[in-house]
Short mmCIF file of C-alpha atoms in Angstrom, two decimals:
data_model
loop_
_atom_site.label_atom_id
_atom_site.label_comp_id
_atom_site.label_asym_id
_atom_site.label_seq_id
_atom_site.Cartn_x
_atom_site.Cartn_y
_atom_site.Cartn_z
CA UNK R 6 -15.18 34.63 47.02
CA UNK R 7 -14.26 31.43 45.20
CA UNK R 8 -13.65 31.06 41.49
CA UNK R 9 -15.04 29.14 38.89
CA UNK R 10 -11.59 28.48 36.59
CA UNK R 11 -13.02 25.64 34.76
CA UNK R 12 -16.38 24.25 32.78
CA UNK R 13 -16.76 21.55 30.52
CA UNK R 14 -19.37 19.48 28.95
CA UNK R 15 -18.08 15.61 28.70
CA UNK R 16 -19.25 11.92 27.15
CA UNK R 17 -19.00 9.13 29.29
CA UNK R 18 -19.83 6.58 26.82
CA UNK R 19 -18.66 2.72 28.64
CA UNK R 20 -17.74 1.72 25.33
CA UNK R 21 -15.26 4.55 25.08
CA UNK R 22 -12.74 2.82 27.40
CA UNK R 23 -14.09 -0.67 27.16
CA UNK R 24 -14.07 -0.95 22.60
CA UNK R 25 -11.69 1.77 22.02
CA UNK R 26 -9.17 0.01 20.87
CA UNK R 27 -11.89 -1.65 18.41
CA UNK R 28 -12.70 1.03 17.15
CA UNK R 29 -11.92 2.93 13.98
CA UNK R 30 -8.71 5.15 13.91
CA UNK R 31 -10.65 8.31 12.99
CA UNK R 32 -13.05 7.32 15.79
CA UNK R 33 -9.76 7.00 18.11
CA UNK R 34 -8.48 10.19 17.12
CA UNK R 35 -11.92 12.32 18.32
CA UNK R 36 -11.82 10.54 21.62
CA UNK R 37 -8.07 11.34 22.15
CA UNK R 38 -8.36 14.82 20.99
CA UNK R 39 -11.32 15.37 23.04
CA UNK R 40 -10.01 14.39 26.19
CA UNK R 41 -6.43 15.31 25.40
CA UNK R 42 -7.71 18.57 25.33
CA UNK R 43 -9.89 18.29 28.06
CA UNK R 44 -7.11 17.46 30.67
CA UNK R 45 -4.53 20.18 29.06
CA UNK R 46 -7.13 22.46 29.92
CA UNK R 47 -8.00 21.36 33.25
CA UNK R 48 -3.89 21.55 34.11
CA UNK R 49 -4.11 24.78 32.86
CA UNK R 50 -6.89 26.14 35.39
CA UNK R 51 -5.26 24.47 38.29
CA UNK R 52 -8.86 24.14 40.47
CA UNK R 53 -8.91 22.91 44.08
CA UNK R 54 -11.67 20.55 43.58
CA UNK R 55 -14.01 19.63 40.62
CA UNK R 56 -17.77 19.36 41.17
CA UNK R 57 -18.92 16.86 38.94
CA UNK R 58 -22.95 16.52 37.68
CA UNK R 59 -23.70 13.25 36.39
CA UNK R 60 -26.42 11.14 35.54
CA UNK R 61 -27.05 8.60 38.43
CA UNK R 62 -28.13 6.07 36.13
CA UNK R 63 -30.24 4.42 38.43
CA UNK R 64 -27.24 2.79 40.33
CA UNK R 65 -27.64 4.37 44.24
CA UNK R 66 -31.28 4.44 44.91
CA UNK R 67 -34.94 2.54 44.29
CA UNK R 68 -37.05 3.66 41.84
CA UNK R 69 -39.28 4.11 44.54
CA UNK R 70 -37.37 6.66 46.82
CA UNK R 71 -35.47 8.40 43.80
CA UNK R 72 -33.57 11.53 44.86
CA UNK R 73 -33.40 14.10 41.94
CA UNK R 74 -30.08 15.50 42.99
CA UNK R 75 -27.37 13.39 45.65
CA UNK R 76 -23.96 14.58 47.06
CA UNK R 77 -21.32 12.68 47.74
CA UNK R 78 -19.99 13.24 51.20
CA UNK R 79 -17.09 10.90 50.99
CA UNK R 80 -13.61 11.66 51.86
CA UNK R 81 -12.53 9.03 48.83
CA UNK R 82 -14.33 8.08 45.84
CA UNK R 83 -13.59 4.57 44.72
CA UNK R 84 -15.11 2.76 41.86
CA UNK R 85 -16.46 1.42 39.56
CA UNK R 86 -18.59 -0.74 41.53
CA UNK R 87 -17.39 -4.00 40.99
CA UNK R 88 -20.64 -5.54 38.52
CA UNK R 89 -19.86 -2.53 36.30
CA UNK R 90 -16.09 -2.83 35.97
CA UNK R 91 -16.16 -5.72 32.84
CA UNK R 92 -18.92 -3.44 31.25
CA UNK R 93 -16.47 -0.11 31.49
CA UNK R 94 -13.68 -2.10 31.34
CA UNK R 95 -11.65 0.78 32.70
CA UNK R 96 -9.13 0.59 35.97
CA UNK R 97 -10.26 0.81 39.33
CA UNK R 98 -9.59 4.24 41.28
CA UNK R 99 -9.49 6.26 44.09
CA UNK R 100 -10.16 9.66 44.03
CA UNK R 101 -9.94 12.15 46.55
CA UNK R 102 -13.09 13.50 47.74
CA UNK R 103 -13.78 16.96 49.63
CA UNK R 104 -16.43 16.58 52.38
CA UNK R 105 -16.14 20.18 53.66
CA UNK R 106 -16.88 21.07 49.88
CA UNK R 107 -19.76 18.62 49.74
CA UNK R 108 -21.33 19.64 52.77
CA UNK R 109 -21.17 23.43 51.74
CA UNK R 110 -23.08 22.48 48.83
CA UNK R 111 -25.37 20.72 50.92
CA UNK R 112 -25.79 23.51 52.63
CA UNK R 113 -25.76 26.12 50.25
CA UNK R 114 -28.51 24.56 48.01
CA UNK R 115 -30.74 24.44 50.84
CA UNK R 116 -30.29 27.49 51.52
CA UNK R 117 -31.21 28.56 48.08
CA UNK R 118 -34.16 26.39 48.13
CA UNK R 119 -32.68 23.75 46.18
CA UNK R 120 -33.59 20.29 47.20
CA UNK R 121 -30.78 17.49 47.21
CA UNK R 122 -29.93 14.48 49.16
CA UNK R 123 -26.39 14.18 50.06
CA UNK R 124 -25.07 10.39 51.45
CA UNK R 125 -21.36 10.26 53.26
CA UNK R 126 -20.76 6.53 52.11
CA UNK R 127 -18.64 5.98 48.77
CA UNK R 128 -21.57 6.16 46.12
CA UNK R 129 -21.99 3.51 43.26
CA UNK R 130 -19.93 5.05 40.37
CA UNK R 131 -20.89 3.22 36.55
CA UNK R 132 -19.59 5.11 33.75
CA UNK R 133 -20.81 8.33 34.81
CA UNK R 134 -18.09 8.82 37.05
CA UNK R 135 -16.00 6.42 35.87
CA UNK R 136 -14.92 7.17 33.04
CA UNK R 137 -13.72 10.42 33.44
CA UNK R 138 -12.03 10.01 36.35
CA UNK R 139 -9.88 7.71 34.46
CA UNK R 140 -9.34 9.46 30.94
CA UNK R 141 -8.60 12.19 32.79
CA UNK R 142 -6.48 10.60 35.32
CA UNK R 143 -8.24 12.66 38.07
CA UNK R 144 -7.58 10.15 40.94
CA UNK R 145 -3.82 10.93 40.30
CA UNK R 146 -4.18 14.80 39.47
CA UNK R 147 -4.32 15.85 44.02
CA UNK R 148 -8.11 17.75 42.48
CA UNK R 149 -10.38 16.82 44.84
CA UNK R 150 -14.17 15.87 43.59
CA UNK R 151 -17.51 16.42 44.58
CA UNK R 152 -19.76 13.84 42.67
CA UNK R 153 -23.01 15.12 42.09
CA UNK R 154 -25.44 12.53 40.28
CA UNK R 155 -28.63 13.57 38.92
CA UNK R 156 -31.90 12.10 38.61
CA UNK R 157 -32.09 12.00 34.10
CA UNK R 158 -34.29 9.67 33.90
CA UNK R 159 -36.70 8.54 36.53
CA UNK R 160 -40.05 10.18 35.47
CA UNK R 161 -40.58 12.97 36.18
CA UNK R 162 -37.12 14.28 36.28
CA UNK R 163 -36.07 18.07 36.33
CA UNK R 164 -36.48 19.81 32.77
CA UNK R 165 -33.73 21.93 31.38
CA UNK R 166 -35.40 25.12 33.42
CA UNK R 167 -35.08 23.75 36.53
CA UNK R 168 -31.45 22.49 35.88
CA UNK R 169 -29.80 26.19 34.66
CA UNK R 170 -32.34 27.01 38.23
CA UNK R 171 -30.17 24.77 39.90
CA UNK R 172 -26.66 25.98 38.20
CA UNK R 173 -27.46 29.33 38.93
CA UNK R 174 -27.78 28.54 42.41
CA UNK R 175 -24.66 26.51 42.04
CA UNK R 176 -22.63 29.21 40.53
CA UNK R 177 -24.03 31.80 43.43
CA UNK R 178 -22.86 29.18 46.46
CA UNK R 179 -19.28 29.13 44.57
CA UNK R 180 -19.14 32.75 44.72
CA UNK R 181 -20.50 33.55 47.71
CA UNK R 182 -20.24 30.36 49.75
CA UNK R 183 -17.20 28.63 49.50
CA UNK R 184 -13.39 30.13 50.96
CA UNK R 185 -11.90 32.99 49.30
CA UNK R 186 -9.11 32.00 46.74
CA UNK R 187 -10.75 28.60 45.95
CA UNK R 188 -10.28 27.38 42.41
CA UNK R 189 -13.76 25.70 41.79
CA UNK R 190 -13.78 23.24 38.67
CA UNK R 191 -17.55 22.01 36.98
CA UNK R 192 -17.96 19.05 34.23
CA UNK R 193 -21.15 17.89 33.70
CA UNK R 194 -20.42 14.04 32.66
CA UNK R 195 -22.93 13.06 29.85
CA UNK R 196 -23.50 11.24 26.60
CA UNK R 197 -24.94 12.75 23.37
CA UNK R 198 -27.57 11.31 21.61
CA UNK R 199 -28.09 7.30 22.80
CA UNK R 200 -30.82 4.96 23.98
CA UNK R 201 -29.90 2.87 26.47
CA UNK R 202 -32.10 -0.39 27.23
CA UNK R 203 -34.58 1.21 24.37
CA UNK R 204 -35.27 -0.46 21.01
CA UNK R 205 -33.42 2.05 19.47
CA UNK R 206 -30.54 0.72 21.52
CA UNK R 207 -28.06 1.37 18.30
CA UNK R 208 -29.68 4.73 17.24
CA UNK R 209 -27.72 7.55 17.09
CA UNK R 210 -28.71 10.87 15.84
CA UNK R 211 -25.64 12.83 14.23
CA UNK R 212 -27.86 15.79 13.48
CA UNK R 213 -29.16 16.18 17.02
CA UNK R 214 -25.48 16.10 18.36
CA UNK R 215 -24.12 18.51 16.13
CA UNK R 216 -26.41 20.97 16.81
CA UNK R 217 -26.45 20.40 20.46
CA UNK R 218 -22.51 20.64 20.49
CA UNK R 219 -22.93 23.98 18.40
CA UNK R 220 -25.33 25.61 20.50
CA UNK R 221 -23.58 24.61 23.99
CA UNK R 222 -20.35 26.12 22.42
CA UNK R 223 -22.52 29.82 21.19
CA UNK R 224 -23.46 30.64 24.81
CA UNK R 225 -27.09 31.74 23.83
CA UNK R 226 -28.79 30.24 26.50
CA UNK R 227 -32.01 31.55 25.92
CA UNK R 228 -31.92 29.30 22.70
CA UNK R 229 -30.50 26.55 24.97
CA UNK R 230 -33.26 26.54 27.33
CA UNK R 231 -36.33 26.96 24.72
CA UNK R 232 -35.06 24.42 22.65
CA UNK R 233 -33.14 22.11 24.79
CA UNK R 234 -36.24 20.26 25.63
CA UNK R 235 -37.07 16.65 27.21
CA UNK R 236 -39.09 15.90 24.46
CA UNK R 237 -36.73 17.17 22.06
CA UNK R 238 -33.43 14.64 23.99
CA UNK R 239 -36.00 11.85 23.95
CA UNK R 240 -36.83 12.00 20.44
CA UNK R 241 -32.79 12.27 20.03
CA UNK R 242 -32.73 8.37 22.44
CA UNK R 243 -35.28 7.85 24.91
CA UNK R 244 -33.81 7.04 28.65
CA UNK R 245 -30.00 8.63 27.48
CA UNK R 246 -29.65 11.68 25.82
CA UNK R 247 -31.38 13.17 28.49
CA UNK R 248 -28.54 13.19 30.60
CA UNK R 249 -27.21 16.22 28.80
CA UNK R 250 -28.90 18.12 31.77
CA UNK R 251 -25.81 17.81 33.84
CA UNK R 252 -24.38 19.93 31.07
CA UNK R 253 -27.28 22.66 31.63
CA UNK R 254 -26.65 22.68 35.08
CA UNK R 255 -22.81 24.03 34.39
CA UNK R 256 -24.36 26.37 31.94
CA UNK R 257 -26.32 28.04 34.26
CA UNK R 258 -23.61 28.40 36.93
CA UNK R 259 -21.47 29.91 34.40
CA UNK R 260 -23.97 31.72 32.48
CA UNK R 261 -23.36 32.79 28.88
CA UNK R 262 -20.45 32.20 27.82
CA UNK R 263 -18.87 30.76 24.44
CA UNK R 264 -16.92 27.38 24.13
CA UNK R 265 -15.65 25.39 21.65
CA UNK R 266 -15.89 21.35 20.76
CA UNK R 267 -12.68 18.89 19.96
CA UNK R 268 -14.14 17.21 17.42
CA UNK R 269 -17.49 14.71 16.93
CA UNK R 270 -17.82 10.86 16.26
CA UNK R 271 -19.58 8.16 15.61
CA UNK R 272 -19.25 4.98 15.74
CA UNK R 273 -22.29 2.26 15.97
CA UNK R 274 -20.51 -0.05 18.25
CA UNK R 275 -20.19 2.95 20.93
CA UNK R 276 -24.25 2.98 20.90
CA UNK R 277 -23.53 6.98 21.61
CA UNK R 278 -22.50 9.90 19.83
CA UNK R 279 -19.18 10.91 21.57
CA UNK R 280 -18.36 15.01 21.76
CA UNK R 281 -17.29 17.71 24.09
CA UNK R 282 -17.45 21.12 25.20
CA UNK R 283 -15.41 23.41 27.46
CA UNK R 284 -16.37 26.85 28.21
CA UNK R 285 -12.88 28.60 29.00
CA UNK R 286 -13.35 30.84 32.41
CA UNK R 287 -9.69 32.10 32.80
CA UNK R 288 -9.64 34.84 30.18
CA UNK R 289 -13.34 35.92 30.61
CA UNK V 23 -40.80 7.48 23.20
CA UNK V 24 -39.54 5.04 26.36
CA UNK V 25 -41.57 6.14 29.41
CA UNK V 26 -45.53 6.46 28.02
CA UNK V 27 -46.43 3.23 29.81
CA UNK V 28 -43.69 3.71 32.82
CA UNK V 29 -45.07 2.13 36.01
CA UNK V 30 -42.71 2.96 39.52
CA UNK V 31 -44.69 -0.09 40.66
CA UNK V 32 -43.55 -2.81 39.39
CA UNK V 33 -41.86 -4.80 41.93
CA UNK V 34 -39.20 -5.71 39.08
CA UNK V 35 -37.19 -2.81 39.11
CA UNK V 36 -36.08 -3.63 42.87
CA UNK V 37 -34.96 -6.99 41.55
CA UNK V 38 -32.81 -5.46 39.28
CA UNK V 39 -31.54 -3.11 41.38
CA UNK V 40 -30.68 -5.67 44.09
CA UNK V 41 -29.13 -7.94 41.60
CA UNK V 42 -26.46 -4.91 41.07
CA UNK V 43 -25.91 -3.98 44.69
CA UNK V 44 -25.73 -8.05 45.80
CA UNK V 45 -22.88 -10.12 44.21
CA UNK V 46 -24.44 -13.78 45.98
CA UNK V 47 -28.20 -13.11 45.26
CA UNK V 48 -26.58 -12.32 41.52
CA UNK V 49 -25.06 -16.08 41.68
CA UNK V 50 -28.10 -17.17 43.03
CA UNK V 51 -29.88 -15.61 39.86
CA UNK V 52 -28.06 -17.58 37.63
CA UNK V 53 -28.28 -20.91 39.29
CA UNK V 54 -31.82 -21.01 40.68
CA UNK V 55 -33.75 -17.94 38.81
CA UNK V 56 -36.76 -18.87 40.19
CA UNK V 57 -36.01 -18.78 43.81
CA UNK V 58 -35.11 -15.35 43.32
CA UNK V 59 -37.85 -14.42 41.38
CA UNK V 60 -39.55 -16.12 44.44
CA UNK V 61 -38.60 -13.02 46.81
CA UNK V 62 -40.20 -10.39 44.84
CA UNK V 63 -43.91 -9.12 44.72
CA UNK V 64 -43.77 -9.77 40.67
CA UNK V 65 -47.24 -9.43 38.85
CA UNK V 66 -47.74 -13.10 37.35
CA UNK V 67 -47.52 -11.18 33.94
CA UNK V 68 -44.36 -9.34 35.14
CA UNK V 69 -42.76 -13.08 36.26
CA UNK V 70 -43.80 -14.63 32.91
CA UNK V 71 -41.97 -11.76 30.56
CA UNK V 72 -38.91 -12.21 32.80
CA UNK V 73 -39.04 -16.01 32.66
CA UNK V 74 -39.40 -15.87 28.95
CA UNK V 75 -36.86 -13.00 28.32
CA UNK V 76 -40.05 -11.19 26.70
CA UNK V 77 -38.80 -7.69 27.06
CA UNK V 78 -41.51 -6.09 24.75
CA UNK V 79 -43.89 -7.56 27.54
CA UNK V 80 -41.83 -6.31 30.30
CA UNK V 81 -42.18 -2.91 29.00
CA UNK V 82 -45.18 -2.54 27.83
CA UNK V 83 -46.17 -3.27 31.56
CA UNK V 84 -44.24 -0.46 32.55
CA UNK V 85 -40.93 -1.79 33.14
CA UNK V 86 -38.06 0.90 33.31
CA UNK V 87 -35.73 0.72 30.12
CA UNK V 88 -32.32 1.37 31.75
CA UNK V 89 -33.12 -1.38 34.30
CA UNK V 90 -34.86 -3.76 31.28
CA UNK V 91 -31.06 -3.19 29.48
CA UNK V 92 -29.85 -4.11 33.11
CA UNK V 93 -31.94 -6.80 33.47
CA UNK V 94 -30.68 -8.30 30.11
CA UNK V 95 -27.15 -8.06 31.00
CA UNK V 96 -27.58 -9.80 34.16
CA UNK V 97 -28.85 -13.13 31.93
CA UNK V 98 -27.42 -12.81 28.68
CA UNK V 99 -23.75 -11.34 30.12
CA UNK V 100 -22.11 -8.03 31.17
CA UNK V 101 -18.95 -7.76 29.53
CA UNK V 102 -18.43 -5.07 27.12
CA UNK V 103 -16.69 -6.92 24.41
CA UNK V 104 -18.64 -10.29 24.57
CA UNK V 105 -22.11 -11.00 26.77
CA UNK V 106 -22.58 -6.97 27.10
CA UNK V 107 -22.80 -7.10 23.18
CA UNK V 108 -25.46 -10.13 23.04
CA UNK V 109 -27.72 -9.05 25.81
CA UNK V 110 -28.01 -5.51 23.67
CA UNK V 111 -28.77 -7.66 20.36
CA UNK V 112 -31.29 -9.91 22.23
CA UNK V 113 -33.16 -6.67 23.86
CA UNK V 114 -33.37 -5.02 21.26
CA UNK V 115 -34.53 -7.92 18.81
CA UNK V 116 -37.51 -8.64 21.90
CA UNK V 117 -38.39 -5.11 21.51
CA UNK V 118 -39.15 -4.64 18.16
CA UNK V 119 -40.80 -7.97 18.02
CA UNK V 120 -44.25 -6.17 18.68
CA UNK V 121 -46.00 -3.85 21.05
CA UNK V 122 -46.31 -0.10 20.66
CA UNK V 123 -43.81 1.57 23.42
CA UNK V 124 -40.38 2.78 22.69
#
């Protein structure tokens, strides 16, 4: 059976990269520390390949044909796409991809009754990929990736039951699916609380955020999953903070399990509240 | 809340989507709007709001908010320490101009 030797809850904020260096030095600091410490733990669990869940943002499908869940199949993952590289403002990249990986999953969520779309061309990558691919310097790292974007935001999109659903199933196909010995990697790539494209476009609710990052980091996922609700992210920034479901879906392939946070910021110009979580897996 | 009024419909959102995927019709957006425009099964409402950068209208027909903040960037500019900036002060100052969505 494989092994799940890393999980981590991650922002993804554009303006993380692109207004950094605009940004205040106590601001700075939380970003650094939070993905300083984010890579020095990922070189620590040494994984094969990282499956990454991430909002899709809208950027690889219509509206009208909207998959909730899509693989990508590619052997390389280059991005950004070109009309969001001045938004990000981060470097372009090529990451290694893992199609035998991807199509397991493909597989192995069928199996499970899990519906997803997979796609073997290089997907559209915004920030969701994006960025931490590059803060974490995973093009250059030899981990292989398995992008995974999710639907957070085309109504009606999978509530925080059905994502843990879907981790668990995730978490079973590692075990029981994938080569003996594999080192198996998960981030879920999302922002805390933001509205993107809403009115509240500079809203950001520090209260929301903290508690989310507390109760990611207690385990108690029965807390997680009655209060973690759509309503609840929306009233936190309609159209964003719901992305925090790729986060669930790591949570439920790891199931309970403590973590801790690097730190918390805001900053109005990031239009996001910017905070992590990793769940350490090695000494469990 | 953003998505009371949401309407998969509207033949906007495949304009905007386009205008990502397509780096000539994008040029072609910003040098002859309407011809664009032109290509797309728009409601004569939906046209109108986009032709007068009326967002709250846009919405309030149904119009997806992470394609309207799209939508914005694509005339007001997508850079994220210049055009990026204005397009999110212009949105947001058409959206609280009226309406009830949001």
């Amino acid at each position: 059976m494989a092994e799940i030797v890393y999980a981590a809850g991650i922002p993804h904020a554009p303006a993380i990269v692109g207004l950094f260096s605009k940004a205040p030095p106590e601001t700075q600091k939380v970003v650094e520390d939070t993905y300083n410490g984010l890579v020095r733990e990922l070189k620590a669990a040494q994984p094969d390949v990282l499956i990454i869940f991430a909002n899709d943002h809208l950027t690889n499908s219509r509206i009208s044909a909207y998959p909730d869940f899509l693989i990508g199949m590619a052997e390389k993952h280059a991005g950004p796409h070109e009309w969001f590289k001045p938004w990000i403002g981060c470097r372009d990249y090529v990451a290694k991809g893992s199609p035998e990986v991807a199509a397991a999953l493909f597989r192995g969520m069928t199996k499970r009754g899990i519906r997803m779309n997979a796609e073997r061309r290089n997907l559209n990558f915004d920030d969701n990929i994006s960025v931490p691919v590059t803060l974490m310097d995973l093009d250059t790292s030899g981990i292989a990736i398995v992008p995974v974007l999710q639907n957070c935001t085309v109504p009606p999109f999978p509530d925080q039951h059905r994502c843990y659903a879907v981790g668990q199933a995730v978490g079973d196909f590692i075990r029981n699916d994938l080569p003996v010995g594999m080192r198996v990697g998960l981030i879920g790539s999302g922002g805390l609380s933001h509205e993107p494209g809403g009115a509240r476009y500079y809203f950001i609710d520090e209260e929301f955020d903290r508690w989310f990052l507390d109760l990611c980091a207690s385990g108690d996922h029965r807390r997680l999953l009655k209060e973690l609700t759509i309503e609840r992210m929306e009233a936190s920034g309609s159209g964003g903070t719901a992305e925090l479901l790729a986060w669930v879906v790591v949570q439920g392939a790891i199931g309970e399990r403590v973590g801790h946070s690097f730190g918390y910021t805001i900053h109005k110009d990031f239009r996001c509240g910017v905070g992590a979580v990793s769940w350490p897996m090695m000494a469990a | 809340m953003g998505f009371e009024n949401f309407d998969p419909s509207l033949a906007g959102h495949d304009l905007v989507q386009d205008l990502k995927w397509d780096k000539e019709l994008r040029a072609l957006f910003a040098c002859d709007e309407a011809a664009v425009l032109d290509r797309y099964a728009l409601r004569p409402e939906e046209r109108k709001a986009i032709e007068e950068r009326d967002f709250r209208t846009l919405y309030d027909l149904g119009f997806h908010p992470y394609l309207g903040g799209q939508l914005a960037r694509f005339i007001y500019g997508n850079d994220a320490g210049g055009g990026a900036i204005t397009a999110v002060n212009k949105l947001v100052e058409s959206l609280q101009r009226k309406g009830t969505s949001t």
